[in-house]
GROMACS .gro file of C-alpha atoms in nm:
model
  431
    1VAL     CA    1   0.000   0.000   0.000
    2THR     CA    2   0.283   0.231   0.091
    3SER     CA    3   0.459   0.172  -0.241
    4ASP     CA    4   0.135   0.236  -0.428
    5ARG     CA    5   0.086   0.559  -0.238
    6TRP     CA    6   0.440   0.673  -0.322
    7ALA     CA    7   0.389   0.580  -0.686
    8PHE     CA    8   0.066   0.781  -0.691
    9MET     CA    9   0.237   1.082  -0.530
   10VAL     CA   10   0.527   1.067  -0.775
   11SER     CA   11   0.293   1.040  -1.072
   12ARG     CA   12   0.092   1.336  -0.944
   13LEU     CA   13   0.413   1.534  -0.904
   14PHE     CA   14   0.524   1.480  -1.261
   15ILE     CA   15   0.182   1.547  -1.414
   16SER     CA   16   0.135   1.866  -1.208
   17PRO     CA   17   0.088   2.161  -1.445
   18PHE     CA   18   0.305   2.375  -1.218
   19VAL     CA   19   0.594   2.127  -1.221
   20ARG     CA   20   0.563   2.077  -1.597
   21GLY     CA   21   0.561   2.450  -1.647
   22LEU     CA   22   0.855   2.505  -1.418
   23THR     CA   23   1.050   2.234  -1.598
   24THR     CA   24   0.965   2.397  -1.930
   25LEU     CA   25   1.089   2.732  -1.799
   26SER     CA   26   1.416   2.581  -1.676
   27VAL     CA   27   1.482   2.402  -2.005
   28GLY     CA   28   1.378   2.704  -2.210
   29THR     CA   29   1.601   2.936  -2.007
   30ALA     CA   30   1.896   2.701  -2.051
   31LEU     CA   31   1.839   2.676  -2.428
   32ALA     CA   32   1.798   3.053  -2.459
   33ARG     CA   33   2.132   3.108  -2.288
   34VAL     CA   34   2.306   2.838  -2.486
   35ILE     CA   35   2.209   2.992  -2.821
   36PRO     CA   36   2.447   3.292  -2.785
   37ILE     CA   37   2.734   3.055  -2.705
   38ILE     CA   38   2.660   2.829  -3.001
   39SER     CA   39   2.634   3.126  -3.236
   40SER     CA   40   2.951   3.294  -3.106
   41PRO     CA   41   3.201   3.099  -3.325
   42LEU     CA   42   3.012   3.217  -3.634
   43LEU     CA   43   2.970   3.574  -3.511
   44THR     CA   44   3.338   3.612  -3.419
   45ARG     CA   45   3.432   3.517  -3.775
   46LEU     CA   46   3.187   3.768  -3.921
   47TYR     CA   47   3.261   4.062  -3.689
   48SER     CA   48   3.596   4.196  -3.571
   49PRO     CA   49   3.691   4.260  -3.206
   50VAL     CA   50   3.649   4.633  -3.271
   51GLU     CA   51   3.294   4.580  -3.400
   52PHE     CA   52   3.211   4.367  -3.098
   53GLY     CA   53   3.351   4.646  -2.882
   54LEU     CA   54   3.127   4.910  -3.039
   55ALA     CA   55   2.822   4.688  -2.996
   56ALA     CA   56   2.924   4.621  -2.635
   57VAL     CA   57   2.920   4.995  -2.554
   58PHE     CA   58   2.566   5.031  -2.689
   59LEU     CA   59   2.442   4.722  -2.505
   60ALA     CA   60   2.616   4.834  -2.185
   61LEU     CA   61   2.416   5.157  -2.190
   62ILE     CA   62   2.093   4.958  -2.217
   63SER     CA   63   2.200   4.707  -1.954
   64ALA     CA   64   2.289   4.983  -1.710
   65VAL     CA   65   1.936   5.127  -1.726
   66THR     CA   66   1.713   4.822  -1.771
   67PRO     CA   67   1.734   4.685  -1.413
   68ALA     CA   68   1.517   4.981  -1.311
   69VAL     CA   69   1.328   5.025  -1.639
   70CYS     CA   70   0.987   4.949  -1.485
   71GLY     CA   71   1.060   5.098  -1.143
   72LYS     CA   72   1.069   4.737  -1.015
   73TYR     CA   73   0.690   4.731  -1.041
   74GLU     CA   74   0.740   4.422  -1.259
   75VAL     CA   75   0.844   4.237  -0.942
   76ALA     CA   76   0.552   4.382  -0.746
   77LEU     CA   77   0.297   4.258  -1.000
   78VAL     CA   78   0.372   3.899  -0.893
   79LEU     CA   79   0.257   3.973  -0.535
   80PRO     CA   80  -0.120   4.042  -0.561
   81LYS     CA   81  -0.344   3.738  -0.523
   82ASP     CA   82  -0.611   3.902  -0.735
   83GLY     CA   83  -0.548   3.872  -1.109
   84ASP     CA   84  -0.707   4.210  -1.183
   85ASP     CA   85  -0.474   4.383  -0.937
   86SER     CA   86  -0.178   4.210  -1.098
   87ALA     CA   87  -0.287   4.338  -1.438
   88ARG     CA   88  -0.323   4.688  -1.294
   89VAL     CA   89   0.030   4.678  -1.152
   90LEU     CA   90   0.144   4.562  -1.495
   91GLY     CA   91  -0.017   4.874  -1.639
   92ILE     CA   92   0.177   5.083  -1.387
   93ALA     CA   93   0.502   4.908  -1.481
   94ILE     CA   94   0.442   4.975  -1.850
   95ARG     CA   95   0.370   5.342  -1.778
   96VAL     CA   96   0.696   5.374  -1.585
   97SER     CA   97   0.891   5.222  -1.875
   98VAL     CA   98   0.719   5.459  -2.120
   99GLY     CA   99   0.800   5.754  -1.895
  100LEU     CA  100   1.164   5.649  -1.870
  101THR     CA  101   1.179   5.607  -2.247
  102ILE     CA  102   1.047   5.959  -2.302
  103PHE     CA  103   1.294   6.098  -2.048
  104ILE     CA  104   1.589   5.926  -2.219
  105ALA     CA  105   1.470   6.038  -2.563
  106VAL     CA  106   1.450   6.402  -2.450
  107LEU     CA  107   1.788   6.374  -2.280
  108PHE     CA  108   1.948   6.241  -2.596
  109ALA     CA  109   1.781   6.505  -2.810
  110LEU     CA  110   1.922   6.780  -2.587
  111SER     CA  111   2.265   6.627  -2.544
  112GLY     CA  112   2.362   6.680  -2.907
  113GLY     CA  113   2.597   6.383  -2.910
  114SER     CA  114   2.780   6.484  -2.590
  115LEU     CA  115   2.714   6.140  -2.439
  116ALA     CA  116   2.893   5.973  -2.729
  117ARG     CA  117   3.187   6.210  -2.689
  118LEU     CA  118   3.192   6.155  -2.312
  119LEU     CA  119   3.215   5.779  -2.364
  120ARG     CA  120   3.446   5.818  -2.665
  121ALA     CA  121   3.190   5.619  -2.860
  122GLU     CA  122   3.147   5.857  -3.154
  123ALA     CA  123   3.178   5.560  -3.390
  124VAL     CA  124   2.845   5.430  -3.257
  125GLY     CA  125   2.699   5.741  -3.421
  126LEU     CA  126   2.325   5.767  -3.474
  127TRP     CA  127   2.270   5.422  -3.323
  128LEU     CA  128   2.266   5.589  -2.980
  129TYR     CA  129   1.937   5.754  -3.074
  130VAL     CA  130   1.778   5.410  -3.110
  131LEU     CA  131   1.853   5.341  -2.744
  132PRO     CA  132   1.522   5.483  -2.609
  133MET     CA  133   1.325   5.240  -2.825
  134ALA     CA  134   1.547   4.956  -2.704
  135VAL     CA  135   1.472   5.057  -2.345
  136LEU     CA  136   1.099   5.058  -2.419
  137THR     CA  137   1.090   4.713  -2.580
  138THR     CA  138   1.305   4.574  -2.299
  139GLY     CA  139   1.072   4.724  -2.038
  140ILE     CA  140   0.760   4.584  -2.203
  141GLY     CA  141   0.915   4.241  -2.245
  142THR     CA  142   1.038   4.236  -1.884
  143ALA     CA  143   0.704   4.343  -1.737
  144LEU     CA  144   0.505   4.096  -1.944
  145SER     CA  145   0.739   3.808  -1.861
  146TYR     CA  146   0.671   3.870  -1.491
  147PHE     CA  147   0.300   3.887  -1.570
  148ALA     CA  148   0.334   3.545  -1.731
  149ILE     CA  149   0.510   3.415  -1.419
  150GLN     CA  150   0.230   3.551  -1.201
  151ARG     CA  151  -0.015   3.351  -1.413
  152GLU     CA  152   0.218   3.049  -1.401
  153ASP     CA  153   0.245   3.059  -1.781
  154PHE     CA  154   0.602   2.934  -1.763
  155GLY     CA  155   0.590   2.799  -2.117
  156ASN     CA  156   0.530   3.149  -2.253
  157VAL     CA  157   0.825   3.284  -2.053
  158ALA     CA  158   1.049   3.011  -2.194
  159ARG     CA  159   0.929   3.073  -2.550
  160GLY     CA  160   0.985   3.447  -2.509
  161GLN     CA  161   1.344   3.391  -2.399
  162MET     CA  162   1.416   3.149  -2.682
  163ILE     CA  163   1.255   3.382  -2.941
  164ASN     CA  164   1.477   3.663  -2.817
  165SER     CA  165   1.801   3.464  -2.836
  166ALA     CA  166   1.719   3.291  -3.164
  167THR     CA  167   1.614   3.615  -3.338
  168ALA     CA  168   1.925   3.800  -3.222
  169ALA     CA  169   2.156   3.519  -3.332
  170ALA     CA  170   1.988   3.455  -3.668
  171LEU     CA  171   1.970   3.820  -3.771
  172GLY     CA  172   2.320   3.894  -3.643
  173ILE     CA  173   2.464   3.608  -3.848
  174THR     CA  174   2.263   3.701  -4.159
  175LEU     CA  175   2.363   4.067  -4.148
  176GLY     CA  176   2.722   3.968  -4.075
  177TYR     CA  177   2.733   3.768  -4.398
  178LEU     CA  178   2.596   4.074  -4.578
  179GLY     CA  179   2.877   4.291  -4.435
  180ALA     CA  180   2.660   4.510  -4.213
  181GLY     CA  181   2.940   4.586  -3.966
  182PHE     CA  182   2.875   4.627  -3.594
  183GLY     CA  183   2.524   4.750  -3.682
  184GLY     CA  184   2.439   4.391  -3.765
  185LEU     CA  185   2.505   4.288  -3.404
  186LEU     CA  186   2.291   4.576  -3.278
  187MET     CA  187   2.010   4.503  -3.522
  188GLY     CA  188   2.006   4.141  -3.409
  189TRP     CA  189   1.982   4.237  -3.043
  190LEU     CA  190   1.718   4.506  -3.105
  191ALA     CA  191   1.510   4.273  -3.320
  192GLY     CA  192   1.524   4.003  -3.053
  193SER     CA  193   1.397   4.244  -2.789
  194ALA     CA  194   1.125   4.387  -3.015
  195VAL     CA  195   1.000   4.047  -3.136
  196THR     CA  196   0.984   3.919  -2.777
  197ALA     CA  197   0.782   4.221  -2.662
  198THR     CA  198   0.550   4.179  -2.961
  199TYR     CA  199   0.504   3.810  -2.882
  200PHE     CA  200   0.400   3.883  -2.523
  201LEU     CA  201   0.170   4.166  -2.630
  202PHE     CA  202  -0.004   3.933  -2.872
  203VAL     CA  203  -0.038   3.648  -2.621
  204TYR     CA  204  -0.186   3.873  -2.350
  205ARG     CA  205  -0.371   4.118  -2.573
  206SER     CA  206  -0.714   4.041  -2.427
  207ALA     CA  207  -0.604   4.068  -2.064
  208LEU     CA  208  -0.416   4.392  -2.116
  209ARG     CA  209  -0.645   4.594  -2.338
  210SER     CA  210  -0.810   4.798  -2.062
  211GLU     CA  211  -0.504   4.812  -1.836
  212PHE     CA  212  -0.294   4.996  -2.092
  213LEU     CA  213  -0.554   5.268  -2.133
  214GLY     CA  214  -0.716   5.304  -1.792
  215TRP     CA  215  -0.596   5.489  -1.484
  216THR     CA  216  -0.838   5.445  -1.196
  217GLU     CA  217  -0.841   5.485  -0.821
  218ALA     CA  218  -0.740   5.118  -0.798
  219HIS     CA  219  -0.429   5.193  -1.005
  220ARG     CA  220  -0.336   5.485  -0.779
  221ASN     CA  221  -0.385   5.279  -0.463
  222LEU     CA  222  -0.167   4.997  -0.596
  223ALA     CA  223   0.102   5.243  -0.703
  224LYS     CA  224   0.110   5.375  -0.345
  225ARG     CA  225   0.090   5.028  -0.190
  226TYR     CA  226   0.401   4.913  -0.377
  227ALA     CA  227   0.581   5.248  -0.369
  228ASP     CA  228   0.881   5.093  -0.191
  229PHE     CA  229   0.977   4.916  -0.512
  230PRO     CA  230   1.050   5.233  -0.715
  231LEU     CA  231   1.175   5.423  -0.410
  232TYR     CA  232   1.423   5.166  -0.277
  233ASN     CA  233   1.458   4.859  -0.499
  234ALA     CA  234   1.485   5.048  -0.828
  235PRO     CA  235   1.772   5.281  -0.723
  236SER     CA  236   1.961   4.987  -0.572
  237SER     CA  237   1.912   4.785  -0.891
  238LEU     CA  238   2.020   5.083  -1.101
  239ILE     CA  239   2.341   5.114  -0.898
  240ASN     CA  240   2.403   4.742  -0.948
  241GLY     CA  241   2.340   4.772  -1.322
  242ILE     CA  242   2.574   5.068  -1.361
  243THR     CA  243   2.845   4.893  -1.159
  244ALA     CA  244   2.821   4.584  -1.379
  245GLN     CA  245   2.870   4.792  -1.695
  246LEU     CA  246   3.148   5.020  -1.570
  247PRO     CA  247   3.425   4.792  -1.706
  248THR     CA  248   3.291   4.831  -2.060
  249PHE     CA  249   3.269   5.211  -2.030
  250PHE     CA  250   3.619   5.248  -1.886
  251LEU     CA  251   3.774   5.003  -2.132
  252ASN     CA  252   3.614   5.187  -2.423
  253TYR     CA  253   3.738   5.524  -2.293
  254PHE     CA  254   4.100   5.432  -2.222
  255PHE     CA  255   4.174   5.135  -2.449
  256PRO     CA  256   4.148   5.038  -2.817
  257GLY     CA  257   3.814   4.901  -2.935
  258SER     CA  258   3.963   4.554  -2.976
  259VAL     CA  259   4.016   4.528  -2.597
  260VAL     CA  260   3.649   4.607  -2.540
  261GLY     CA  261   3.552   4.344  -2.796
  262HIS     CA  262   3.774   4.079  -2.640
  263PHE     CA  263   3.633   4.158  -2.296
  264SER     CA  264   3.272   4.143  -2.417
  265VAL     CA  265   3.316   3.802  -2.581
  266LEU     CA  266   3.503   3.642  -2.291
  267THR     CA  267   3.234   3.773  -2.053
  268ARG     CA  268   2.963   3.631  -2.278
  269VAL     CA  269   3.134   3.292  -2.296
  270VAL     CA  270   3.192   3.258  -1.921
  271GLU     CA  271   2.894   3.429  -1.759
  272THR     CA  272   2.625   3.272  -1.979
  273PRO     CA  273   2.682   2.908  -1.875
  274LEU     CA  274   2.745   3.011  -1.515
  275SER     CA  275   2.411   3.194  -1.509
  276VAL     CA  276   2.233   2.877  -1.625
  277LEU     CA  277   2.349   2.723  -1.296
  278SER     CA  278   2.335   3.026  -1.068
  279THR     CA  279   1.982   3.144  -1.150
  280PRO     CA  280   1.788   2.831  -1.043
  281PHE     CA  281   2.028   2.769  -0.751
  282SER     CA  282   1.976   3.127  -0.634
  283GLN     CA  283   1.597   3.087  -0.648
  284VAL     CA  284   1.612   2.762  -0.451
  285ASN     CA  285   1.845   2.928  -0.200
  286LEU     CA  286   1.592   3.209  -0.149
  287LYS     CA  287   1.318   2.961  -0.064
  288LYS     CA  288   1.540   2.737   0.151
  289VAL     CA  289   1.682   3.017   0.366
  290ALA     CA  290   1.335   3.173   0.407
  291GLU     CA  291   1.204   2.838   0.533
  292LEU     CA  292   1.494   2.802   0.778
  293ALA     CA  293   1.438   3.159   0.899
  294ASN     CA  294   1.067   3.098   0.951
  295ARG     CA  295   1.152   2.791   1.161
  296GLY     CA  296   1.422   2.970   1.358
  297ILE     CA  297   1.695   2.732   1.241
  298ASP     CA  298   2.058   2.836   1.194
  299ALA     CA  299   2.111   2.869   0.815
  300ARG     CA  300   2.490   2.873   0.833
  301PRO     CA  301   2.542   2.494   0.805
  302TYR     CA  302   2.327   2.496   0.492
  303ILE     CA  303   2.516   2.798   0.351
  304LEU     CA  304   2.848   2.623   0.412
  305LYS     CA  305   2.731   2.312   0.226
  306ALA     CA  306   2.592   2.524  -0.058
  307SER     CA  307   2.917   2.720  -0.079
  308LEU     CA  308   3.123   2.402  -0.106
  309ALA     CA  309   2.888   2.265  -0.372
  310LEU     CA  310   2.915   2.584  -0.580
  311ALA     CA  311   3.293   2.586  -0.537
  312ALA     CA  312   3.308   2.227  -0.660
  313VAL     CA  313   3.096   2.317  -0.964
  314VAL     CA  314   3.314   2.609  -1.070
  315LEU     CA  315   3.656   2.472  -0.973
  316LEU     CA  316   3.720   2.237  -1.266
  317PRO     CA  317   3.606   2.479  -1.542
  318ALA     CA  318   3.814   2.753  -1.377
  319ILE     CA  319   4.128   2.535  -1.374
  320LEU     CA  320   4.074   2.429  -1.736
  321LEU     CA  321   4.016   2.783  -1.861
  322VAL     CA  322   4.315   2.922  -1.674
  323SER     CA  323   4.526   2.646  -1.833
  324VAL     CA  324   4.411   2.651  -2.196
  325ALA     CA  325   4.198   2.965  -2.254
  326PRO     CA  326   4.420   3.130  -2.521
  327ASP     CA  327   4.448   2.816  -2.735
  328LEU     CA  328   4.080   2.737  -2.683
  329PHE     CA  329   3.965   3.084  -2.791
  330GLU     CA  330   4.190   3.076  -3.096
  331PHE     CA  331   4.056   2.736  -3.199
  332VAL     CA  332   3.686   2.809  -3.137
  333PHE     CA  333   3.658   3.176  -3.232
  334GLY     CA  334   3.948   3.238  -3.465
  335SER     CA  335   4.303   3.372  -3.440
  336GLU     CA  336   4.185   3.731  -3.374
  337TRP     CA  337   4.037   3.620  -3.043
  338ARG     CA  338   4.341   3.458  -2.878
  339GLN     CA  339   4.399   3.769  -2.669
  340ALA     CA  340   4.051   3.729  -2.517
  341GLY     CA  341   4.170   3.393  -2.384
  342VAL     CA  342   4.477   3.561  -2.233
  343TYR     CA  343   4.251   3.808  -2.051
  344LEU     CA  344   4.028   3.523  -1.933
  345GLN     CA  345   4.328   3.342  -1.780
  346ILE     CA  346   4.370   3.642  -1.554
  347LEU     CA  347   4.003   3.713  -1.482
  348MET     CA  348   3.874   3.359  -1.424
  349PRO     CA  349   3.935   3.362  -1.043
  350ALA     CA  350   3.722   3.677  -1.023
  351PHE     CA  351   3.440   3.509  -1.217
  352ALA     CA  352   3.459   3.208  -0.984
  353ILE     CA  353   3.432   3.397  -0.655
  354ARG     CA  354   3.164   3.624  -0.801
  355PHE     CA  355   2.966   3.315  -0.904
  356ILE     CA  356   2.964   3.174  -0.551
  357ALA     CA  357   2.879   3.495  -0.365
  358SER     CA  358   2.622   3.624  -0.615
  359THR     CA  359   2.438   3.290  -0.623
  360LEU     CA  360   2.403   3.291  -0.245
  361SER     CA  361   2.316   3.662  -0.225
  362THR     CA  362   1.942   3.583  -0.203
  363THR     CA  363   2.021   3.483   0.157
  364ILE     CA  364   2.017   3.854   0.238
  365GLU     CA  365   1.675   3.900   0.078
  366ALA     CA  366   1.537   3.586   0.243
  367THR     CA  367   1.635   3.721   0.586
  368GLU     CA  368   1.500   4.069   0.500
  369HIS     CA  369   1.833   4.250   0.533
  370ASN     CA  370   1.791   4.444   0.208
  371ARG     CA  371   1.969   4.751   0.342
  372LEU     CA  372   2.280   4.539   0.386
  373ALA     CA  373   2.270   4.450   0.017
  374ALA     CA  374   2.221   4.817  -0.071
  375VAL     CA  375   2.528   4.911   0.137
  376TRP     CA  376   2.739   4.653  -0.044
  377ARG     CA  377   2.621   4.776  -0.384
  378VAL     CA  378   2.722   5.133  -0.302
  379VAL     CA  379   3.061   5.013  -0.177
  380ALA     CA  380   3.103   4.804  -0.494
  381LEU     CA  381   3.019   5.103  -0.716
  382LEU     CA  382   3.262   5.337  -0.543
  383THR     CA  383   3.540   5.078  -0.531
  384THR     CA  384   3.497   4.984  -0.898
  385VAL     CA  385   3.508   5.348  -1.008
  386SER     CA  386   3.818   5.411  -0.795
  387VAL     CA  387   4.013   5.110  -0.925
  388TYR     CA  388   3.932   5.173  -1.291
  389LEU     CA  389   4.005   5.546  -1.260
  390ALA     CA  390   4.338   5.478  -1.091
  391ILE     CA  391   4.469   5.213  -1.334
  392SER     CA  392   4.292   5.254  -1.670
  393PRO     CA  393   4.481   5.571  -1.776
  394ARG     CA  394   4.806   5.370  -1.777
  395GLY     CA  395   4.681   5.181  -2.083
  396ASP     CA  396   4.794   4.844  -1.945
  397ALA     CA  397   4.504   4.598  -1.988
  398ILE     CA  398   4.691   4.310  -1.826
  399GLY     CA  399   4.772   4.519  -1.519
  400LEU     CA  400   4.415   4.646  -1.499
  401PHE     CA  401   4.265   4.297  -1.511
  402ARG     CA  402   4.503   4.177  -1.240
  403ALA     CA  403   4.387   4.464  -1.022
  404VAL     CA  404   4.025   4.375  -1.102
  405VAL     CA  405   4.083   4.021  -0.973
  406ILE     CA  406   4.212   4.158  -0.643
  407MET     CA  407   3.922   4.405  -0.627
  408ASP     CA  408   3.656   4.143  -0.698
  409ALA     CA  409   3.811   3.898  -0.453
  410SER     CA  410   3.791   4.167  -0.184
  411LEU     CA  411   3.441   4.290  -0.270
  412TYR     CA  412   3.282   3.948  -0.302
  413SER     CA  413   3.458   3.819   0.009
  414LEU     CA  414   3.295   4.112   0.190
  415TYR     CA  415   2.964   4.018   0.025
  416TYR     CA  416   3.006   3.662   0.152
  417VAL     CA  417   3.069   3.795   0.503
  418PHE     CA  418   2.738   3.985   0.478
  419ILE     CA  419   2.567   3.667   0.353
  420TRP     CA  420   2.712   3.465   0.643
  421TRP     CA  421   2.602   3.730   0.893
  422ALA     CA  422   2.249   3.734   0.748
  423ALA     CA  423   2.237   3.353   0.766
  424SER     CA  424   2.328   3.368   1.136
  425LYS     CA  425   2.022   3.584   1.204
  426THR     CA  426   1.784   3.296   1.129
  427ILE     CA  427   1.844   3.141   1.474
  428ASN     CA  428   1.533   3.162   1.695
  429ARG     CA  429   1.390   3.424   1.466
  430VAL     CA  430   1.040   3.536   1.557
  431THR     CA  431   0.814   3.551   1.251
   0.00000   0.00000   0.00000
């Protein structure tokens, strides 16, 4: 009887729509992140390091802004139990992204190209004026993907991610064959973002029709209810986004475009597969630590085991890449890209320690010590600016990257100390 009961429970588990959807999302996310890696050997033979560098500057500008593109209302829309309220918060998120788009468009119109001169990215030219539209499509796609999660439409989220990656790769390769230059890379990325937003708009067209147009008392109340998201979460996320993109801006300002291109490709090759592992682990960590906190159990033994597991996962790839990265990059991407492998040999320890600490960072959220995370992000921003300002003007990329390894080891060790401290606060916690 017991075995029959277990068999019944297992069968129910695997036929559960939620579990099937979650599995679909996990597989779709993995495939979406694998596509850029698979397409990279073709793209690196169609575009030069300098062209990759120019595209990286444009994408860095978008990536710096997009963490706060919807005022973090996209996260808030998952919280309401009522579907109508969730749709209303979605409408608020879309409005925020439209407002930010208009603000950026006006700013660019008034700047007269000064931003391009400031970043020494004049070669990007008129492409910078497309950035507001890229922000808008990213905002719409982000908000609607969270709306899909709220409805447990995980299959749609997975399809949206795969459409984005596949469109960007296919168009980038096609335009590369036609000799489009770095604009081909940008067109691919922009098309992927636009097609994804269009896909979500089509799928949820009936649910969203009134929410895009209406602004009622219910909308105003929900905007006030979740005001902490734009007031606190959005600025913190913006700081984090800017910090993450600072290397690209500094490299573009002080170094040849080829260095920026090499850095962008090595980052793409390393961070994409690591994110396939870190994202689900981070989500599980959030839930696990929250459960331990609610039960008043010390989370530190679990954090230690998780840390060792993550270290074991990243150790072998790190050793292999440090050993053979230059030859590997030359073989896979072409002779122009060997130097990217040289840079990766230096930077790989930084990627490894960042992978462990960032994956476990949801411990701080799970224990509701968000201010601690905000403090670390400010420290990380100021430290990153200081190190790059001090060393970049020397024009020594190797020396800069060695300093970055020391900086990241220090910053993420501090982050881990914060994580460990937060984990200790789960003991006998009153909920």
